Coordinates of C-alpha atoms in Angstrom, one line a residue:
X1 CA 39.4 3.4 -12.4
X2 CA 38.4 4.6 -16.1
X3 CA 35.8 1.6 -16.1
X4 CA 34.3 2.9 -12.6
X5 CA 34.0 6.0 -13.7
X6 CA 32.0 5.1 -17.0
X7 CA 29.9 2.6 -15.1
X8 CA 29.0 5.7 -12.4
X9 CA 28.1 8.3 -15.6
X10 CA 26.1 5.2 -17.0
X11 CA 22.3 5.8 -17.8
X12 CA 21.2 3.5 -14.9
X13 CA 23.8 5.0 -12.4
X14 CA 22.7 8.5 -13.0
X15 CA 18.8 7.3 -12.6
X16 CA 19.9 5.3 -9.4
X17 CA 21.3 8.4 -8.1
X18 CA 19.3 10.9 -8.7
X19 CA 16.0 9.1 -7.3
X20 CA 18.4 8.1 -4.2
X21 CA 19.8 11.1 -3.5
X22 CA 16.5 12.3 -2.1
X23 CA 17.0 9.2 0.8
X24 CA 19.6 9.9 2.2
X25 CA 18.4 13.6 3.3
X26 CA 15.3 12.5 4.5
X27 CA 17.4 9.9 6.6
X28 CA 19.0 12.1 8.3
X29 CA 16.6 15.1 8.3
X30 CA 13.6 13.0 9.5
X31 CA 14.4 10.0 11.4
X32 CA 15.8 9.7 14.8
X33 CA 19.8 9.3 14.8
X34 CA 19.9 5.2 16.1
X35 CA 17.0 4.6 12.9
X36 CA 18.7 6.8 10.5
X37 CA 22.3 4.9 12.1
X38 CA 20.3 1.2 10.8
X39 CA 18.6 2.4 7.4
X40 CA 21.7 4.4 6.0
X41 CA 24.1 1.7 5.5
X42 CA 21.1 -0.9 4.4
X43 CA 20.2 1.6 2.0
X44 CA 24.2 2.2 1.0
X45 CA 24.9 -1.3 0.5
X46 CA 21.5 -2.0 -1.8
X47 CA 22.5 1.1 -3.8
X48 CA 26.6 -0.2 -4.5
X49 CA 25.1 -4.0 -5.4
X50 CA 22.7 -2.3 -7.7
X51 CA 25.3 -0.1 -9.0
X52 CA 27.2 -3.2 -9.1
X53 CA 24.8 -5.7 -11.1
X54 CA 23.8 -2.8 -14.1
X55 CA 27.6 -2.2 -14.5
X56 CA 28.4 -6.1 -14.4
X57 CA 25.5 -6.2 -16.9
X58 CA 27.2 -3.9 -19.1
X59 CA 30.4 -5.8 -19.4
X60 CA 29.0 -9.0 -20.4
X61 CA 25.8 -8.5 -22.3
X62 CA 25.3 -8.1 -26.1
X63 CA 25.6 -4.2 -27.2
X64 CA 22.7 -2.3 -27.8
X65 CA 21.8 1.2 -28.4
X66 CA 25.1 3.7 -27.2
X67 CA 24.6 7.6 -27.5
X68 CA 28.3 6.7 -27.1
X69 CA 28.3 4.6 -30.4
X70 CA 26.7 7.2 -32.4
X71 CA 28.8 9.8 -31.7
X72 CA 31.7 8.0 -32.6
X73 CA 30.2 7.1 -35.8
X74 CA 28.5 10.7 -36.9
X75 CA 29.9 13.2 -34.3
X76 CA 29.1 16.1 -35.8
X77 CA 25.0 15.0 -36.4
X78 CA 25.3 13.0 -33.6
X79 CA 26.3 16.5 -31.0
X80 CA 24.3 18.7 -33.5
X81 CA 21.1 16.3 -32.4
X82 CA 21.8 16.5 -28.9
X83 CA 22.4 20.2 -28.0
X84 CA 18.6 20.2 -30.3
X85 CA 17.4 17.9 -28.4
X86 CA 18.6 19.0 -24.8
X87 CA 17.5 22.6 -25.6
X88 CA 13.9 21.2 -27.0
X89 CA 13.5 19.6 -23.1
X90 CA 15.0 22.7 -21.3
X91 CA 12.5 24.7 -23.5
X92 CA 9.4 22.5 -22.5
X93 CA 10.1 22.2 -18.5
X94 CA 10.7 26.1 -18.5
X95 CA 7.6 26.8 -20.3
X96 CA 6.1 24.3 -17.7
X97 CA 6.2 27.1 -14.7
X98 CA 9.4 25.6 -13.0
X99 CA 11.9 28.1 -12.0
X100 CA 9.0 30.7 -12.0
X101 CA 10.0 32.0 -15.7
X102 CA 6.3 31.1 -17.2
X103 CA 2.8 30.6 -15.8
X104 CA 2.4 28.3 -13.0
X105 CA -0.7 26.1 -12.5
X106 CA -2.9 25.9 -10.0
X107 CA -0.8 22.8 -8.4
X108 CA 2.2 25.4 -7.8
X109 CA 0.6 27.3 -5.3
X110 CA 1.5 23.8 -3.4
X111 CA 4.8 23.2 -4.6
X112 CA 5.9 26.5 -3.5
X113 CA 4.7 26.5 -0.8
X114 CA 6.1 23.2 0.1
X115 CA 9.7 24.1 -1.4
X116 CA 9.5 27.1 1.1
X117 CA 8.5 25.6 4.1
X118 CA 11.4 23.1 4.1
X119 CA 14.0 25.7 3.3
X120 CA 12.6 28.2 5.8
X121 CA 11.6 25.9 8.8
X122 CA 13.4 22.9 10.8
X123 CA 13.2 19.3 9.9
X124 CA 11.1 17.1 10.0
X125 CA 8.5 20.5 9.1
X126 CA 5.8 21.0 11.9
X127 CA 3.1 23.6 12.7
X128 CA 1.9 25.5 15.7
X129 CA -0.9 27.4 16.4
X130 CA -3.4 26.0 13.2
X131 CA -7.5 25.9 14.1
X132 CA -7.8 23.2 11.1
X133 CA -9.7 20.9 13.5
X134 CA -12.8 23.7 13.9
X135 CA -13.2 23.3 9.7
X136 CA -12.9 20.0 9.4
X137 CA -13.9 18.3 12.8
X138 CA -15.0 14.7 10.9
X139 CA -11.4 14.5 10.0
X140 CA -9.7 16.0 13.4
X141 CA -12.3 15.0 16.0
X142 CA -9.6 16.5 18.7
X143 CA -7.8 19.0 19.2
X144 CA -3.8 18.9 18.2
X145 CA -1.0 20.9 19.7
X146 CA 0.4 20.9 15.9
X147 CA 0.8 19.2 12.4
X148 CA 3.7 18.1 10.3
X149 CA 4.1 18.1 7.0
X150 CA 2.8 15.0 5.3
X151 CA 3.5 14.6 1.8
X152 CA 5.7 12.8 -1.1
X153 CA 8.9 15.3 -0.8
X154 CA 11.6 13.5 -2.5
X155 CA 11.3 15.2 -5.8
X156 CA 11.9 19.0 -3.2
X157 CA 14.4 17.6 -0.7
X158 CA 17.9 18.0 -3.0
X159 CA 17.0 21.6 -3.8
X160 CA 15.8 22.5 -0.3
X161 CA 18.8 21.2 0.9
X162 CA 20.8 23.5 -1.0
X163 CA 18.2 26.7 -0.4
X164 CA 18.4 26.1 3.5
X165 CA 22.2 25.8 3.3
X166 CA 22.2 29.4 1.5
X167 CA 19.4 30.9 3.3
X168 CA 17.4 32.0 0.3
X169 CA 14.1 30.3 -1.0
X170 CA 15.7 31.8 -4.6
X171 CA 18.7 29.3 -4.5
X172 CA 16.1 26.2 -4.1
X173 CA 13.8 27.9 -6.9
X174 CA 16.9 27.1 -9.3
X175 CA 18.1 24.4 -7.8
X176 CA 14.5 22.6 -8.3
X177 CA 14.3 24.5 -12.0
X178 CA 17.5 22.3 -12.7
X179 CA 16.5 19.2 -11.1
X180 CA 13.5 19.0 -12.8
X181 CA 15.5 19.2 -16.4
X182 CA 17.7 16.8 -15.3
X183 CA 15.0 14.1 -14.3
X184 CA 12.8 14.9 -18.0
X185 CA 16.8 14.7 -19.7
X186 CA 17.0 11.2 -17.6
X187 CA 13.0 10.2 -19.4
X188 CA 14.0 11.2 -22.8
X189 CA 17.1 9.5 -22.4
X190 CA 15.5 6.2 -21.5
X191 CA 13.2 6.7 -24.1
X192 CA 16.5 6.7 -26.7
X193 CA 17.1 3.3 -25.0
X194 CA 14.1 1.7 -25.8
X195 CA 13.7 2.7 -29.0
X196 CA 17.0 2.2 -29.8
X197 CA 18.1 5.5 -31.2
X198 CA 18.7 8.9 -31.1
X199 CA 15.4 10.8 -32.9
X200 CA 14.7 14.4 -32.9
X201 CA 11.4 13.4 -33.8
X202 CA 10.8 11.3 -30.5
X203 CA 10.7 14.1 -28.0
X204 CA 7.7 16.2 -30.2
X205 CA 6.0 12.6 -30.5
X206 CA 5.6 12.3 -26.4
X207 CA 6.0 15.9 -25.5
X208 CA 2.2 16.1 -28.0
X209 CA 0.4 12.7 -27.4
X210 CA -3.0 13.0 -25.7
X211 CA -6.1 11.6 -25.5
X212 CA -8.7 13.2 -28.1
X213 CA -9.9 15.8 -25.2
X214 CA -11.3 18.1 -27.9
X215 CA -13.1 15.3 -29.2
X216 CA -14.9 14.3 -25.9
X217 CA -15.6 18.1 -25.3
X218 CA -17.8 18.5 -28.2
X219 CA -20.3 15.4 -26.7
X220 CA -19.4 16.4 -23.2
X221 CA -23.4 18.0 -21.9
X222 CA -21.8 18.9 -18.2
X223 CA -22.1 22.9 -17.8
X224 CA -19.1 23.3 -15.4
X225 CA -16.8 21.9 -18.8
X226 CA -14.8 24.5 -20.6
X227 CA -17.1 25.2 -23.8
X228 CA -16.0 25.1 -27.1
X229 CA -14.9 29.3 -27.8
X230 CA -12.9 29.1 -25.0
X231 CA -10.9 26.1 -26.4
X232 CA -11.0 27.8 -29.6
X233 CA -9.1 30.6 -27.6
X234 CA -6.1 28.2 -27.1
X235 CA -5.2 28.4 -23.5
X236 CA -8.0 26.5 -21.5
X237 CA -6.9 23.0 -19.7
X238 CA -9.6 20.8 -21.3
X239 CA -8.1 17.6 -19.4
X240 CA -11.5 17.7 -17.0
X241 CA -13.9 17.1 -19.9
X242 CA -15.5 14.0 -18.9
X243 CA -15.9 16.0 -15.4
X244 CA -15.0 18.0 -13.2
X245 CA -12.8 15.7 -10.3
X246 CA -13.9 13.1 -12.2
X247 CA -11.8 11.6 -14.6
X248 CA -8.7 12.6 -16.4
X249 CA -5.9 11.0 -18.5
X250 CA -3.7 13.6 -18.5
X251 CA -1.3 14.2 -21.6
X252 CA 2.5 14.3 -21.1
X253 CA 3.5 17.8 -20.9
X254 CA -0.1 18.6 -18.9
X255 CA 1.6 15.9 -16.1
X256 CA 4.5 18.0 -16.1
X257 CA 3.6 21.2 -16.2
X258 CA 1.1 21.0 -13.4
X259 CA 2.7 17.4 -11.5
X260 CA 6.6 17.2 -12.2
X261 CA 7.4 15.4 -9.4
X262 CA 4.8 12.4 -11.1
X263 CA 5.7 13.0 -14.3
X264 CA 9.7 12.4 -14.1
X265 CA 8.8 9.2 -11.2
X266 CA 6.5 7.3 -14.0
X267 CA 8.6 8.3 -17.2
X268 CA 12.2 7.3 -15.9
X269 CA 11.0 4.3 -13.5
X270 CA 8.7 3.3 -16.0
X271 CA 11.4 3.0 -18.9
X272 CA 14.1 1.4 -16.6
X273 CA 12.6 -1.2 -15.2
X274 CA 10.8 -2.3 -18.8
X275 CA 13.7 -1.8 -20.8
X276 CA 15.6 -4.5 -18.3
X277 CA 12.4 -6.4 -18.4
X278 CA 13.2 -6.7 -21.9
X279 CA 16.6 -8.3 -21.7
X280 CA 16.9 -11.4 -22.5
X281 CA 20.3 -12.6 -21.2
X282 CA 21.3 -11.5 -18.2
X283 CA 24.4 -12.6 -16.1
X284 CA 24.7 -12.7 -12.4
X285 CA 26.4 -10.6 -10.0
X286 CA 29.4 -10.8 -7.3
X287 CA 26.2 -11.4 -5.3
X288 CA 24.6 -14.2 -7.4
X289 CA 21.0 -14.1 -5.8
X290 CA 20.6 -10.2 -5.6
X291 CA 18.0 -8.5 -8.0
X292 CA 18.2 -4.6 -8.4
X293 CA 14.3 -4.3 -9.4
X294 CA 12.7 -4.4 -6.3
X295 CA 14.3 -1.8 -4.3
X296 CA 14.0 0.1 -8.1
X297 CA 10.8 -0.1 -7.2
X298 CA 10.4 1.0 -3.7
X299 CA 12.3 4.4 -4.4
X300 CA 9.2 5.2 -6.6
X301 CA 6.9 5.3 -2.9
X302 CA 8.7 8.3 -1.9
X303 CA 8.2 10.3 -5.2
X304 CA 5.0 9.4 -5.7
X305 CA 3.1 7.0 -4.3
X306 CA 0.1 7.1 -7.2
X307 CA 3.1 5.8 -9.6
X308 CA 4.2 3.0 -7.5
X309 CA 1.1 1.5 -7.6
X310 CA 0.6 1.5 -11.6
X311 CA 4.1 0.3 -11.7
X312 CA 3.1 -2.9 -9.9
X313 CA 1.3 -4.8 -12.3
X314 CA 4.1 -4.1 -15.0
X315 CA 6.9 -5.9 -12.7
X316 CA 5.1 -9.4 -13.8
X317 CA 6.5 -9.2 -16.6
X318 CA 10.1 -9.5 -14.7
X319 CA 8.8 -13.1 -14.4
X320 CA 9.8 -13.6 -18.2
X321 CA 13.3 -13.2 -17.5
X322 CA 14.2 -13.0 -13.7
X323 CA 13.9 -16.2 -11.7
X324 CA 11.9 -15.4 -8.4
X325 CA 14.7 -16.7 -6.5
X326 CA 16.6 -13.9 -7.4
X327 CA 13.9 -11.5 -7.1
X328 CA 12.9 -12.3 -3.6
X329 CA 15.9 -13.4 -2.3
X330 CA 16.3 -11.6 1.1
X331 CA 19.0 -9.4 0.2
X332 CA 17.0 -8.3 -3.2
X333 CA 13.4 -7.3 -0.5
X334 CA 15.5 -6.5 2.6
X335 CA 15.9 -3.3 1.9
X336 CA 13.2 -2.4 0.0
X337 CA 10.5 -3.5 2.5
X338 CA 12.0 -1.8 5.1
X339 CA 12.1 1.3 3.0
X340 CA 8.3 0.8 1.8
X341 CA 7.8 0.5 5.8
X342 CA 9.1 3.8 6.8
X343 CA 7.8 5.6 4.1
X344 CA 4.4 4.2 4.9
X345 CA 4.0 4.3 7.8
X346 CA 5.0 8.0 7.4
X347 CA 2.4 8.7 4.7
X348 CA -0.2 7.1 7.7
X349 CA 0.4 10.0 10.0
X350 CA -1.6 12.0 7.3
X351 CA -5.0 13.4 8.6
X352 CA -7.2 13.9 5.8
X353 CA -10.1 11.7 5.2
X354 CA -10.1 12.0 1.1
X355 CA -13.6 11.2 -0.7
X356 CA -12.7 7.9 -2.1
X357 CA -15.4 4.9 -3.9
X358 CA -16.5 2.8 -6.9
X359 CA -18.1 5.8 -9.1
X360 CA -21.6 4.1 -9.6
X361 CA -21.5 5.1 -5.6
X362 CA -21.1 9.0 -7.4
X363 CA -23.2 9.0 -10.3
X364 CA -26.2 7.4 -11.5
X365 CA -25.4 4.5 -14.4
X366 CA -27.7 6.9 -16.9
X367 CA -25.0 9.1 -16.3
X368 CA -21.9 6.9 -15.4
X369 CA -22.3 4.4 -18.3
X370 CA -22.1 6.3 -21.1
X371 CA -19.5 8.8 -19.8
X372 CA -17.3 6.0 -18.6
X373 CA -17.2 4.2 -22.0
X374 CA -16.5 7.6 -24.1
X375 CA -14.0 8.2 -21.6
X376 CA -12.0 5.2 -22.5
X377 CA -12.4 5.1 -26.0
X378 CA -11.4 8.7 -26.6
X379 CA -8.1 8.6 -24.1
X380 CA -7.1 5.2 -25.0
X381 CA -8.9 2.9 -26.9
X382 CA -8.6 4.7 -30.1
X383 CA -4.8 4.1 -29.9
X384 CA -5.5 0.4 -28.7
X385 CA -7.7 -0.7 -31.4
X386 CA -5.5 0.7 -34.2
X387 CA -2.5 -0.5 -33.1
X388 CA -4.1 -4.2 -32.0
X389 CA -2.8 -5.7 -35.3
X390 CA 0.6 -5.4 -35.0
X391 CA 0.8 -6.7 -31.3
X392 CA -1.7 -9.7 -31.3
X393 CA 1.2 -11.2 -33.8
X394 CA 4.1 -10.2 -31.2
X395 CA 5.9 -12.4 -29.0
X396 CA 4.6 -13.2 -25.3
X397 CA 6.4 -11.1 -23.9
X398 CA 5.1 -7.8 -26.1
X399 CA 1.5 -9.8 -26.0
X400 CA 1.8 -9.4 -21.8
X401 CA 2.7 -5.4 -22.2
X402 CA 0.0 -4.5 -24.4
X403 CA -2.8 -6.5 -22.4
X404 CA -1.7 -4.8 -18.9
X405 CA -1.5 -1.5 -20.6
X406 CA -4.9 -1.5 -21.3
X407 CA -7.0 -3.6 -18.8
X408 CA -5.0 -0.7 -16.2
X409 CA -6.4 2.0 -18.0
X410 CA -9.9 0.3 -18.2
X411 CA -10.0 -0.6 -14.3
X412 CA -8.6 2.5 -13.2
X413 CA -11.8 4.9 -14.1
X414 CA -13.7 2.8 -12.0
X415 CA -12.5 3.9 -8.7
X416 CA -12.2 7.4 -7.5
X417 CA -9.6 8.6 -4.5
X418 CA -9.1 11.8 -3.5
X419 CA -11.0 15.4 -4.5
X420 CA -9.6 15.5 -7.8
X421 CA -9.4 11.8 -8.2
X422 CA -5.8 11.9 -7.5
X423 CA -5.6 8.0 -8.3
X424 CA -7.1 7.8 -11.7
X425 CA -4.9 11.0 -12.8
X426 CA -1.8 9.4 -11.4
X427 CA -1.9 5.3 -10.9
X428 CA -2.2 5.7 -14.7
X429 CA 0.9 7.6 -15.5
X430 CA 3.0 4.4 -16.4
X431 CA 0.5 2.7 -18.9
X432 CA -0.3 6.1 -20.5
X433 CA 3.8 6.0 -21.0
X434 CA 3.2 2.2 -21.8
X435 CA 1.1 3.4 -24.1
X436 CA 3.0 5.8 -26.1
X437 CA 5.9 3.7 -26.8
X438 CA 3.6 1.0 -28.0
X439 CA 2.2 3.8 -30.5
X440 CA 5.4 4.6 -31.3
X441 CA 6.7 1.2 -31.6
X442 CA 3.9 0.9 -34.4
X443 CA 4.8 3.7 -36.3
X444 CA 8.3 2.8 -36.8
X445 CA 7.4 -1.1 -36.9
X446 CA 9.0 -2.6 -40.4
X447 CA 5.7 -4.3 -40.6
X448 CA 4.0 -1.6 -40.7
X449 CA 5.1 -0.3 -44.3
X450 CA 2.9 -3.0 -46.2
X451 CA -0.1 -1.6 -47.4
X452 CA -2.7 -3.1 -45.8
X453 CA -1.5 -1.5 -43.0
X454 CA -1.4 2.0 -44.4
X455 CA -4.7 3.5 -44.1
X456 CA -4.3 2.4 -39.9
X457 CA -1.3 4.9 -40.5
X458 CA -3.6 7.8 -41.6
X459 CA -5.6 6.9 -38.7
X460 CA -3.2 7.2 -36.2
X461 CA -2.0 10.5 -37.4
X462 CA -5.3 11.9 -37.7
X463 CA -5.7 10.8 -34.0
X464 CA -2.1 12.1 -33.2
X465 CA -3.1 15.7 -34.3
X466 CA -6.6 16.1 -32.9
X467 CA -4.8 15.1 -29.6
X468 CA -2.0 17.6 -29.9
X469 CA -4.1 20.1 -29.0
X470 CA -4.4 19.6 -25.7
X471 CA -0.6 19.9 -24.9
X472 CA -0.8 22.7 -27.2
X473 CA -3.5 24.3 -25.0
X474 CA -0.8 24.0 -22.2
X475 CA 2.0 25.4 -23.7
X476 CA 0.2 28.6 -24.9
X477 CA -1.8 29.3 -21.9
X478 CA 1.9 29.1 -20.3
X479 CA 3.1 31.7 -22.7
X480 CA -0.2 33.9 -22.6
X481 CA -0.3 34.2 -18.8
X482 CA 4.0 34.5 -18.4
X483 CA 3.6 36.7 -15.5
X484 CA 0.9 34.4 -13.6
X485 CA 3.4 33.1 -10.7
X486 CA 2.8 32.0 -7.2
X487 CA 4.4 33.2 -4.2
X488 CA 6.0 31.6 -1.8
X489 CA 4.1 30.5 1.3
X490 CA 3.2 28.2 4.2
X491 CA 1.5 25.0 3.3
X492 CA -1.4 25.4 5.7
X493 CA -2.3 28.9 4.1
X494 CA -2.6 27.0 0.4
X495 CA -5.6 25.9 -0.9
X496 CA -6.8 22.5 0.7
X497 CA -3.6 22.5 2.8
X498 CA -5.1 20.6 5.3
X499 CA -4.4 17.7 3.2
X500 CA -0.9 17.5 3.7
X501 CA -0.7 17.6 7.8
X502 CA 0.2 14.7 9.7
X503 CA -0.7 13.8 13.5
X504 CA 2.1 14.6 15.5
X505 CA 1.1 11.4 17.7
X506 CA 1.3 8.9 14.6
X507 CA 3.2 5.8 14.6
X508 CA 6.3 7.6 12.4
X509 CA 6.7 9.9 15.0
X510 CA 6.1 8.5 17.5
X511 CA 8.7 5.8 17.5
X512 CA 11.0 6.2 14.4
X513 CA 10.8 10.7 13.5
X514 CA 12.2 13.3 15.0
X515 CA 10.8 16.3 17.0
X516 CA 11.4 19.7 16.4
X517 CA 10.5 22.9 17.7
X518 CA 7.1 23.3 15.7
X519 CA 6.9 26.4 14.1
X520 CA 4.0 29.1 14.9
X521 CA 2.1 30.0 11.9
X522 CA -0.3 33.1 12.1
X523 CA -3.6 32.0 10.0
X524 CA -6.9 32.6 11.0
X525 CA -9.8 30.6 11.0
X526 CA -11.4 33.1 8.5
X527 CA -8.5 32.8 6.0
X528 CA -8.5 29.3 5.9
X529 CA -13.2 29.3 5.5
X530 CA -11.7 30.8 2.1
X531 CA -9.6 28.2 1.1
X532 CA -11.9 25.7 1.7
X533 CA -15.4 27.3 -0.2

């Protein structure tokens, strides 16, 4: 019994459960009783063998880095660092508008509004009495008797679960306040894995790493950028520089503060999988030809779709060490296909016709060209040219990391998806995290105290700091504007909320969702003309 219980309050346990957790409401809140009566025990059975396999793999591999460990051998520095490092996090996703204590960004007004809808109305969420087809009638070219809510909810469900059960939207506020520390706790403490120690100076290294965004500011000519006295003001978002809807690499604490629900999916997903990537001996399980990573993977669809596609190319390199007969033996993809299914075809129902294109379809190549490769050099490449000496002499396996890293942030620019270029923004959040640890990983290299070496050093600092300030723009405008909340509304009545409604004749509800009782929501065709100038 002691064993099982360490093995459940394990790192992997406590990351399997909390992105799980979310699965088992929708399950039950969503689906018709004889699907949710077939998927429940699937997804039950995958969950205990991958439960299973990471605390097997504890029991037999070689020790590595134990918070454990450490504080058996310094307790005192050991707990000191902790509670610093615990309160440091708690500090930076309250500052980030979560829980309603600072500013919230402009993304908020959807998050609430979300949050409140499934703790005030029935499952699966649906809508009566909405003229969204006389705004938009290229994307609703007939008339619907209502929407439902179409969007990635497993980063709301736990805490609306717990607000509906109370009756108060204020419960779930809290609730989701707490969530979201747990899942940044669950990245940091990932990043302590791979690392492989317990730094105080770790979480200011990823909680400030940018791109240089003032940099690209002061040769950025487009009139609708913020200009350079308001940066010097220190509270504008300067993340659009290269333009407007265009392009963004967005810095760690802008992705939270404005995306949790991305940022804690890319972080924590990101760092599992590639810190058992990394393993190089690994035993088998009671079930010899079952392989954890893929249904690993296909939790990620449900928290954010954007991430599950930039985690794809990094699960190559679970080819290094993971035979494919494992990996796609049929009770490794069973499960997880299904579970990519339903959630798919769930995400189809949605209505919206999003701009999408290659951006030479956007902009002229006078323009395109020349913003594209400053772009990349001023997000990324800096960092990938410097630290290009240390990794061109690393083994294949770091050779592999470095080279997928970067060709992903390369590619991605080139494609645009969504109003604000949601794909750019987000398919990138795992090689921007890539990224960082590969920085880091140079800094605190042994090979990278010889001298030759050095002045790279100054380099990367140098580029370190001019990029701080763009987190640092975030957290003072977030302490400037405190009182700046949102309120708590109906999706539809947010800005652009016809984006998230789903055709109440789609496949998913049609033959596997359930249907409620929509509810009547009064909005006006006038109201929503506003939203949509």
């Amino acid at each position: 019994m002691p064993s099982t219980i360490t093995a459940l309050l394990s790192l992997e346990s406590a990351t399997l459960l909390y992105f799980s957790l979310p699965f088992f409401i929708f399950f039950f809140g969503w689906l018709k009783l004889p699907v949710a009566m077939v998927i429940t025990p699937l997804f039950t059975i995958t969950l205990f063998f991958s439960l299973q396999y990471f605390k097997n793999q504890q029991q037999t591999r070689k020790k590595t880095y134990s918070i454990r460990e450490e504080l058996k051998q310094h307790p005192w520095i050991t707990t000191l660092s902790i509670i610093v490092i615990i309160a440091t996090i708690t500090l930076w996703v309250t500052l980030s508008g979560s829980g309603r204590f600072f500013l919230q960004n402009g993304d908020y007004h959807k998050h609430n509004a979300v949050l409140n809808d499934l703790v005030s109305m029935a499952w699966p969420v649906a809508y009566q009495n909405l003229p969204l087809y006389e705004i938009a009638s290229e994307n609703y070219p007939y008339k619907l008797d209502y929407f439902y809510l179409v969007y990635y909810l497993a980063y709301y469900l736990p805490a609306a679960l717990i607000g509906k059960i109370f009756a108060d939207i204020y419960v779930a506020n809290h609730m989701l306040f707490l969530w979201t520390i747990f899942g940044a706790l669950l990245a940091i403490a990932w990043i302590f894995r791979l690392i492989g120690k317990l730094s105080m100076l770790a979480p200011c290294f990823f909680i400030l790493f940018s791109g240089l965004d003032f940099i690209g500011l002061l040769f950025n000519p487009d009139p609708k950028s913020k200009n350079v006295e308001s940066i010097l003001k220190g509270t504008s978002h300067i993340e659009w520089w290269a333009g407007y809807g265009f392009w963004q690499y967005s810095s760690s604490t802008a992705c939270l503060f404005w995306t949790p629900h991305h940022f804690i999916t890319a972080w924590v997903l990101t760092a599992f999988l590639l810190y058992w990537f990394m393993q190089k001996e690994q035993t088998t399980t009671s079930s010899a030809c079952f392989s954890p990573f893929p249904f690993i993977y296909s939790l990620s669809a449900f928290w954010s779709p954007f991430v599950m596609i930039g985690l794809a190319p990094f699960l190559l390199l679970s080819l290094f060490h993971h035979p494919l007969k494992q990996l796609f033996h049929w009770k490794s993809i069973l499960l997880p296909l299904l579970l990519l299914l339903t959630i798919a075809l769930f995400y189809q129902g949605n209505l919206m016709k999003h701009p999408q294109g290659f951006f030479w379809d956007f902009l002229s190549p006078t323009i395109f060209w020349p913003r594209y490769l400053l772009f990349c050099f001023l997000e990324f490449g800096v960092y990938a040219l410097l630290i290009w000496p240390l990794f061109r002499q690393g083994g294949a396996f770091e050779r592999s990391l470095y080279a997928i890293t970067i060709i992903l942030l390369i590619l991605l620019p080139l494609y645009k998806l969504g109003y604000y270029n949601d794909f750019t923004m987000r398919v990138s959040l795992p090689a921007l995290f890539v990224l960082q640890l590969l920085v880091w990983k140079f800094l605190s290299s042994e090979n990278f105290k010889q001298d030759h070496l050095y002045p790279i050093k100054v380099m990367i600092v140098m580029a370190l700091f001019l990029g701080s300030f763009t987190p640092l723009q975030e957290i003072s405008r977030s302490i400037a504007h405190s009182e700046a909340q949102f309120e708590f509304t109906n999706v539809p009545k947010t800005f652009k909320g016809s984006q998230f409604m789903g055709h109440q004749n789609s496949l998913f509800f049609e033959y596997l969702g359930k249907s409620p009782p929509p509810t009547n929501i009064s909005i006006t065709k006038e109201s929503l003309d506003d939203l949509f100038k």
